[in-house]
Coordinates of C-alpha atoms in Angstrom, one line a residue:
M718 CA 165.5 177.6 55.9
S719 CA 165.2 180.7 58.1
E720 CA 168.3 182.3 59.6
L721 CA 168.0 183.7 63.1
S722 CA 171.6 184.9 63.0
M723 CA 173.3 187.5 60.9
E724 CA 176.2 186.6 58.6
G725 CA 179.5 186.5 60.4
N726 CA 182.5 184.5 61.3
K727 CA 180.7 181.1 61.5
S728 CA 183.9 179.1 61.3
Q729 CA 184.5 180.1 64.9
S730 CA 181.3 178.8 66.3
M731 CA 179.0 175.8 66.2
T732 CA 175.8 176.0 64.2
Q733 CA 172.7 175.0 66.2
Y734 CA 169.5 173.8 64.6
I735 CA 165.9 173.7 65.7
A736 CA 162.6 173.2 63.9
R737 CA 159.3 174.8 64.6
Q738 CA 156.0 173.5 63.3
P739 CA 152.9 175.7 63.5
I740 CA 149.7 174.8 65.2
F741 CA 146.5 176.4 63.8
N742 CA 143.0 177.3 64.9
A743 CA 139.9 176.1 63.2
D744 CA 139.9 179.2 60.9
R745 CA 143.5 178.3 60.0
S746 CA 145.1 181.2 61.8
L747 CA 148.4 180.6 63.7
Y748 CA 147.9 179.6 67.3
A749 CA 151.4 178.4 68.4
Y750 CA 154.6 176.6 67.4
E751 CA 155.9 173.2 68.5
L752 CA 159.7 173.4 68.9
L753 CA 161.5 170.3 67.7
Y754 CA 165.2 169.3 68.3
R755 CA 167.4 168.9 65.3
E756 CA 171.1 168.1 64.9
S757 CA 171.7 169.1 61.3
S758 CA 170.2 170.8 58.3
D759 CA 168.5 167.6 57.3
N760 CA 165.5 168.7 59.4
V761 CA 164.7 165.3 60.9
F762 CA 164.9 164.0 64.4
P763 CA 168.4 162.5 64.8
V764 CA 168.6 158.7 65.0
G765 CA 169.9 157.4 68.2
T766 CA 169.0 160.4 70.3
S767 CA 167.0 159.7 73.4
D768 CA 164.1 161.9 74.6
G769 CA 166.4 163.0 77.5
Q770 CA 169.2 164.1 75.2
A771 CA 166.8 165.9 72.9
T772 CA 165.2 167.7 75.8
G773 CA 168.5 168.7 77.3
R774 CA 170.0 170.0 74.1
L775 CA 166.8 171.9 73.2
F776 CA 166.7 173.6 76.6
F777 CA 170.4 174.3 76.8
N778 CA 171.2 175.4 73.3
A779 CA 168.0 176.9 72.1
L780 CA 165.8 178.1 75.0
M781 CA 168.6 179.3 77.3
L782 CA 170.7 180.8 74.6
M783 CA 168.2 182.3 72.1
G784 CA 165.1 182.5 74.2
L785 CA 161.5 181.5 73.4
E786 CA 160.5 184.9 71.9
K787 CA 163.1 184.7 69.2
L788 CA 162.3 181.1 68.3
T789 CA 158.5 181.6 68.1
G790 CA 158.1 185.3 67.2
F791 CA 156.2 185.8 70.5
Q792 CA 153.7 183.1 69.7
P793 CA 153.0 180.4 72.3
A794 CA 155.5 177.4 72.3
F795 CA 154.9 173.7 72.8
I796 CA 158.0 171.8 74.1
N797 CA 158.5 168.1 74.5
L798 CA 160.0 167.0 77.8
S799 CA 161.3 163.6 78.8
T800 CA 160.3 161.9 82.0
D801 CA 163.6 162.8 83.7
A802 CA 163.2 166.4 82.7
I803 CA 159.8 166.7 84.2
L804 CA 160.9 165.0 87.4
D805 CA 164.0 167.2 87.6
D806 CA 161.8 170.4 87.3
F807 CA 163.1 171.6 84.0
P808 CA 159.9 173.6 83.5
K809 CA 161.1 175.9 86.3
L810 CA 163.8 177.2 84.0
L811 CA 160.9 178.8 82.1
Q812 CA 158.4 181.3 83.3
P813 CA 155.0 179.8 84.1
R814 CA 152.6 180.0 81.1
S815 CA 155.4 181.0 78.8
A816 CA 155.2 177.6 77.1
V817 CA 153.1 174.4 77.1
I818 CA 155.1 171.4 78.4
E819 CA 154.4 168.3 76.3
I820 CA 154.5 164.9 78.1
V821 CA 155.7 162.4 75.4
E822 CA 154.0 159.1 74.7
R823 CA 157.1 157.2 75.8
A824 CA 156.9 158.7 79.4
T825 CA 157.6 156.3 82.2
S826 CA 157.1 156.5 86.0
I827 CA 153.6 157.9 85.5
P828 CA 152.6 158.1 89.2
K829 CA 155.7 160.3 89.9
V830 CA 155.0 162.4 86.8
V831 CA 151.4 162.9 87.9
N832 CA 152.5 164.2 91.3
R833 CA 155.1 166.5 89.8
V834 CA 152.6 167.9 87.2
K835 CA 150.1 168.6 90.1
Q836 CA 152.8 170.6 91.9
L837 CA 153.8 172.5 88.7
K838 CA 150.3 173.3 87.7
Q839 CA 149.8 175.0 91.1
E840 CA 152.6 177.3 90.0
G841 CA 150.8 178.1 86.7
Y842 CA 152.5 175.8 84.3
L843 CA 150.6 174.4 81.3
F844 CA 150.7 170.8 80.1
A845 CA 149.8 168.8 77.0
L846 CA 149.8 165.0 76.6
D847 CA 151.4 164.1 73.3
D848 CA 150.2 161.3 71.0
Y849 CA 147.4 160.1 73.3
D850 CA 146.6 156.5 72.4
G851 CA 143.6 155.8 74.6
T852 CA 145.4 153.3 76.9
D853 CA 144.6 153.1 80.6
K854 CA 148.1 154.2 81.7
W855 CA 147.0 157.8 81.1
Q856 CA 143.8 157.8 83.2
D857 CA 145.3 159.7 86.1
I858 CA 147.1 162.3 84.0
L859 CA 144.3 163.1 81.6
P860 CA 142.4 165.3 84.1
L861 CA 145.5 167.4 84.6
M862 CA 146.1 168.3 81.0
D863 CA 145.3 171.6 79.4
F864 CA 145.8 170.1 76.0
I865 CA 145.5 166.6 74.6
K866 CA 147.2 165.8 71.3
L867 CA 146.1 163.0 69.0
E868 CA 147.6 161.6 65.7
V869 CA 145.4 161.1 62.7
T870 CA 144.4 157.4 62.3
Q871 CA 142.7 155.8 59.3
P872 CA 139.9 155.4 58.8
I873 CA 139.4 159.0 60.1
I874 CA 136.2 158.0 61.9
K875 CA 138.4 156.5 64.7
T876 CA 140.0 159.8 65.4
N877 CA 136.7 161.6 65.2
M878 CA 135.2 159.2 67.8
M879 CA 138.2 159.7 70.1
I880 CA 137.8 163.5 69.9
K881 CA 134.1 163.3 70.8
K882 CA 134.8 160.9 73.7
L883 CA 137.5 163.3 75.1
K884 CA 135.2 166.3 74.7
R885 CA 132.5 164.5 76.8
S886 CA 135.0 163.5 79.5
F887 CA 137.1 166.7 79.6
P888 CA 135.1 169.6 78.1
E889 CA 137.6 172.2 79.3
T890 CA 140.6 170.6 77.7
T891 CA 141.8 171.7 74.3
I892 CA 142.1 168.9 71.7
I893 CA 144.9 169.1 69.1
V894 CA 145.2 166.6 66.1
E895 CA 148.5 166.4 64.4
R896 CA 149.8 164.7 61.2
I897 CA 146.9 166.1 59.1
E898 CA 147.8 165.7 55.4
T899 CA 144.6 166.4 53.5
Y900 CA 141.8 169.0 53.4
E901 CA 139.2 166.2 53.7
D902 CA 140.8 165.1 57.0
F903 CA 140.9 168.7 58.3
K904 CA 137.2 169.2 57.4
Q905 CA 136.1 166.1 59.2
L906 CA 138.2 166.7 62.3
K907 CA 136.8 170.2 62.5
A908 CA 133.3 168.9 62.3
A909 CA 134.0 166.4 65.1
G910 CA 135.0 169.2 67.5
C911 CA 138.8 169.3 67.2
D912 CA 140.1 172.7 68.5
L913 CA 143.6 172.9 67.0
F914 CA 145.3 171.4 64.0
Q915 CA 148.9 170.5 63.0
G916 CA 150.3 168.7 60.0
Y917 CA 151.8 168.8 56.5
F918 CA 148.5 169.9 55.1
F919 CA 149.2 173.3 56.8
A920 CA 152.9 173.5 57.0
K921 CA 156.0 171.3 57.4
P922 CA 158.5 172.0 60.2
E923 CA 160.6 175.1 59.4
L924 CA 164.3 174.8 60.2
L925 CA 166.0 177.6 62.0
S926 CA 169.7 177.9 62.6
F927 CA 171.9 180.2 64.7
G928 CA 175.4 180.5 65.9
N929 CA 176.2 178.7 69.1
V930 CA 179.1 178.2 71.5
E931 CA 179.0 175.1 73.6
P932 CA 180.5 174.7 77.1
S933 CA 183.6 172.7 77.7
K934 CA 183.5 169.2 79.0
V935 CA 185.6 170.1 82.0
A936 CA 183.2 172.9 82.9
V937 CA 180.4 170.4 82.8
L938 CA 182.2 168.0 85.1
E939 CA 183.3 170.8 87.5
L940 CA 179.7 172.1 87.8
L941 CA 178.3 168.7 88.4
N942 CA 180.8 168.2 91.2
C943 CA 179.8 171.6 92.7
T944 CA 176.1 170.8 92.7
A945 CA 176.7 167.4 94.1
Q946 CA 177.5 169.0 97.4
T947 CA 174.8 169.4 100.1
D948 CA 175.6 173.1 100.5
L949 CA 176.1 175.0 97.3
N950 CA 179.2 177.1 97.1
F951 CA 178.2 180.1 95.0
D952 CA 181.8 181.3 94.8
A953 CA 182.9 178.0 93.3
I954 CA 180.0 178.1 90.8
Q955 CA 180.8 181.6 89.8
Q956 CA 184.5 180.8 89.2
R957 CA 183.7 177.8 87.0
V958 CA 181.0 179.7 85.0
A959 CA 183.5 182.6 84.5
K960 CA 185.9 180.4 82.7
D961 CA 183.4 179.3 80.0
I962 CA 181.7 181.7 77.5
G963 CA 179.0 179.2 76.7
L964 CA 178.0 178.9 80.3
T965 CA 178.2 182.7 80.9
A966 CA 175.9 183.4 77.9
R967 CA 173.2 181.0 79.1
I968 CA 173.4 182.0 82.8
L969 CA 172.9 185.6 81.8
K970 CA 170.1 184.7 79.4
L971 CA 168.4 182.7 82.1
V972 CA 168.6 185.5 84.6
N973 CA 167.2 187.9 81.9
A974 CA 164.2 185.7 81.4
R975 CA 163.4 185.9 85.1
I976 CA 163.7 189.7 85.3
S977 CA 160.2 190.9 84.6
S978 CA 160.3 194.4 85.9
G979 CA 163.1 195.5 83.6
Q980 CA 164.6 197.5 86.5
Q981 CA 167.1 194.9 87.6
T982 CA 170.4 194.9 85.7
I983 CA 173.3 192.4 85.9
R984 CA 176.8 193.8 86.6
S985 CA 178.8 190.6 87.1
I986 CA 178.7 186.8 86.8
S987 CA 178.6 186.3 90.6
Q988 CA 175.5 188.6 90.8
A989 CA 173.8 186.5 88.1
V990 CA 174.6 183.2 90.0
I991 CA 173.3 184.6 93.3
Y992 CA 170.2 186.0 91.6
L993 CA 169.2 182.6 90.2
G994 CA 169.5 180.9 93.6
E995 CA 170.3 177.3 94.6
D996 CA 167.3 175.6 93.0
A997 CA 167.7 177.2 89.6
I998 CA 171.4 176.6 89.5
R999 CA 170.9 172.9 90.3
Q1000 CA 168.3 172.6 87.6
F1001 CA 170.6 174.4 85.1
V1002 CA 173.4 172.0 85.8
R1003 CA 171.0 169.0 85.4
V1004 CA 170.0 170.3 81.9
L1005 CA 173.7 170.7 81.1
A1006 CA 174.5 167.2 82.1
L1007 CA 171.5 165.7 80.3
S1008 CA 172.3 167.5 77.1
E1009 CA 175.8 165.8 76.9
L1010 CA 177.5 168.9 75.6
G1011 CA 181.1 169.9 75.8
N1012 CA 182.8 167.4 73.5
D1013 CA 184.3 169.9 71.1
K1014 CA 187.8 171.4 71.1
P1015 CA 188.3 174.8 72.6
Q1016 CA 188.2 177.6 70.0
E1017 CA 190.5 180.6 69.6
L1018 CA 187.6 183.1 70.1
T1019 CA 186.9 181.6 73.5
K1020 CA 190.6 181.9 74.4
L1021 CA 190.6 185.5 73.3
G1022 CA 187.5 186.2 75.5
L1023 CA 189.2 184.6 78.5
T1024 CA 192.4 186.6 77.9
R1025 CA 190.5 189.9 77.7
A1026 CA 188.4 189.1 80.7
K1027 CA 191.4 188.3 82.9
F1028 CA 193.4 191.3 81.6
I1029 CA 190.6 193.7 82.4
A1030 CA 190.0 192.2 85.8
L1031 CA 193.7 192.5 86.6
M1032 CA 193.8 196.2 85.5
L1033 CA 190.8 197.1 87.5
E1034 CA 191.8 195.2 90.7
P1035 CA 192.9 198.3 92.5
G1036 CA 189.3 199.7 92.2
G1037 CA 187.9 196.8 94.2
K1038 CA 186.4 193.3 93.6
D1039 CA 183.1 194.5 92.2
L1040 CA 184.8 196.7 89.5
A1041 CA 187.1 193.8 88.6
E1042 CA 184.2 191.4 88.2
Q1043 CA 182.3 193.8 86.0
G1044 CA 185.4 194.2 83.8
Y1045 CA 185.8 190.4 83.6
L1046 CA 182.2 190.1 82.3
V1047 CA 182.8 192.9 79.7
G1048 CA 185.9 191.1 78.4
L1049 CA 184.2 187.8 78.2
L1050 CA 181.2 189.2 76.4
S1051 CA 183.3 191.2 74.0
V1052 CA 183.8 188.2 71.7
L1053 CA 180.2 187.0 71.7
D1054 CA 179.2 189.0 68.6
A1055 CA 181.7 186.9 66.6
I1056 CA 180.8 183.6 68.2
L1057 CA 177.0 184.0 68.0
D1058 CA 176.8 186.2 64.9
M1059 CA 174.8 188.6 66.9
E1060 CA 175.3 192.4 67.3
L1061 CA 176.8 193.5 70.6
D1062 CA 174.0 196.0 71.2
I1063 CA 171.5 193.1 71.1
I1064 CA 173.7 191.0 73.4
A1065 CA 173.9 193.9 75.9
K1066 CA 170.1 194.4 75.8
E1067 CA 169.1 190.7 76.0
F1068 CA 171.5 190.0 78.9
S1069 CA 170.3 193.0 81.0
L1070 CA 173.8 194.4 81.3
G1071 CA 172.5 197.9 82.2
S1072 CA 173.7 201.3 80.9
E1073 CA 177.1 201.2 82.6
L1074 CA 178.3 197.9 81.2
S1075 CA 176.5 198.3 77.9
S1076 CA 178.3 201.6 77.3
A1077 CA 181.6 200.0 78.2
L1078 CA 181.0 197.1 75.8
L1079 CA 179.6 199.2 73.0
N1080 CA 181.4 202.6 73.3
F1081 CA 184.4 201.9 75.6
N1082 CA 183.0 204.2 78.2
G1083 CA 184.0 204.2 81.9
M1084 CA 186.9 202.3 83.4
Q1085 CA 185.6 199.0 82.1
G1086 CA 185.3 200.3 78.6
A1087 CA 188.7 202.0 78.7
S1088 CA 190.2 198.7 79.8
L1089 CA 188.5 196.8 77.0
Q1090 CA 189.9 199.4 74.6
L1091 CA 193.4 199.0 76.2
V1092 CA 193.5 195.2 75.7
K1093 CA 192.4 195.6 72.1
A1094 CA 195.2 198.1 71.6
M1095 CA 197.6 195.6 73.1
E1096 CA 196.3 192.9 70.7
E1097 CA 197.0 195.2 67.8
E1098 CA 200.4 196.3 69.2
Q1099 CA 199.3 200.0 69.2
W1100 CA 201.7 200.9 72.1
H1101 CA 201.1 204.7 71.9
I1102 CA 197.3 204.3 72.3
A1103 CA 197.8 201.7 75.0
H1104 CA 200.0 204.2 77.0
E1105 CA 197.4 206.9 76.7
L1106 CA 194.7 204.6 77.9
L1107 CA 196.8 203.4 80.8
M1108 CA 197.1 207.1 81.9
M1109 CA 193.3 207.2 82.1
I1110 CA 192.9 203.9 84.0
R1111 CA 195.9 203.8 86.3
P1112 CA 197.8 207.1 86.0
A1113 CA 200.5 206.2 88.6
S1114 CA 201.4 202.9 86.7
K1115 CA 203.9 202.3 84.0
M1116 CA 203.6 200.2 80.9
D1117 CA 205.3 197.3 82.7
V1118 CA 202.0 196.8 84.6
V1119 CA 200.2 196.4 81.3
F1120 CA 202.7 194.0 79.8
Q1121 CA 202.6 191.9 83.0
A1122 CA 198.8 191.9 83.1
M1123 CA 198.8 190.7 79.4
Y1124 CA 201.3 188.0 80.2
D1125 CA 199.3 186.9 83.2
A1126 CA 196.0 187.0 81.3
R1127 CA 197.4 184.8 78.5
A1128 CA 198.9 182.4 81.0
Y1129 CA 195.4 182.2 82.7
A1130 CA 193.7 181.4 79.3
D1131 CA 196.4 178.8 78.5
E1132 CA 195.9 177.2 81.9
V1133 CA 192.2 177.0 81.4
F1134 CA 192.7 175.5 78.0
E1135 CA 195.3 173.0 79.2
S1136 CA 192.8 171.7 81.7
L1137 CA 190.2 171.5 78.9
S1138 CA 192.6 169.5 76.7
S1139 CA 193.3 167.0 79.5
V1140 CA 189.6 166.1 79.4
T1141 CA 188.8 166.4 75.7
D1142 CA 191.8 164.7 74.2

């Protein structure tokens, strides 16, 4: 089993699993990976999990948190999507051509799916039909497919005949055959004109694991309520995201995936929410709802992050709203290294924090960094250091301001957790 995360305090976070199975060219060189949802280290698809649940969890936990590049090593990715996910425009959470969207054989509402695929293909998205069985229900969708996947059937001549038939009808479409278990099957499929190959003969799915923090159930419900309104209230969205580290991490990662120029940097949660826009936020919340996350109890690291975030925001309030929001984000992200078993410098880079916030998070630079150092000194009861830092941040203030801010920040975290408990208990 391959570890994506570094060793760390895993008792404070969930462990997330995902499998990837390679797809090969005719010369047996790697072409792409298919990403498969997993719930445990057993490396099997969990019994009782629907296509919709698997899609939501795969998107929300793996793609939004870790990113496709980490999961595939910059190789192309094939991702299974349920009918609801396609109709709800989940692909738009990914960059066009960054992945191949697989339409599963259990898909329903085919006419609606056809119309949505046509729209998404105009924007550059790629599609594959998974486990094509030759039935008439796929006749309208086949011409739209960039890839068609077949399963090996016995005798192998049946699969060979299907390949040749598809090649005649759709010469521009790439044919993939999966569940190949022997060299003889591979040789015959290759001779029949198959383009790509997948199966245990080449490699079994490889299980990956990484640290994960899931959003709270109350955050899910509140965001669903926000997006149910006709006019989206971005301030309300930002306030709810700001209370949940799991949501913050994914929102920042999603924004980073859409920043192609490398010149844009994110300085606050509200900026990230506004940058995404109404359509992307609604799609994000649909993924969140479909994945059915948020059933776990709040954890102490999350509470610590909320306390730090509020404390820093309170200390920086005299400097204006923007500075306070930046400080809040620094405080919230300051615990992600322990939660995700990921170095803070990697987090700063992948979330496009920019030099100012990155240096605050990593080196305690600037007002935001000094405030982060101050709250850590308070946590460790290093009163002398705390007093010196206060003189840098708010020279005219006395230590009473620091103690009051710490009290208010802890009360804020307790209040958030009390609301969580009322839903999760």
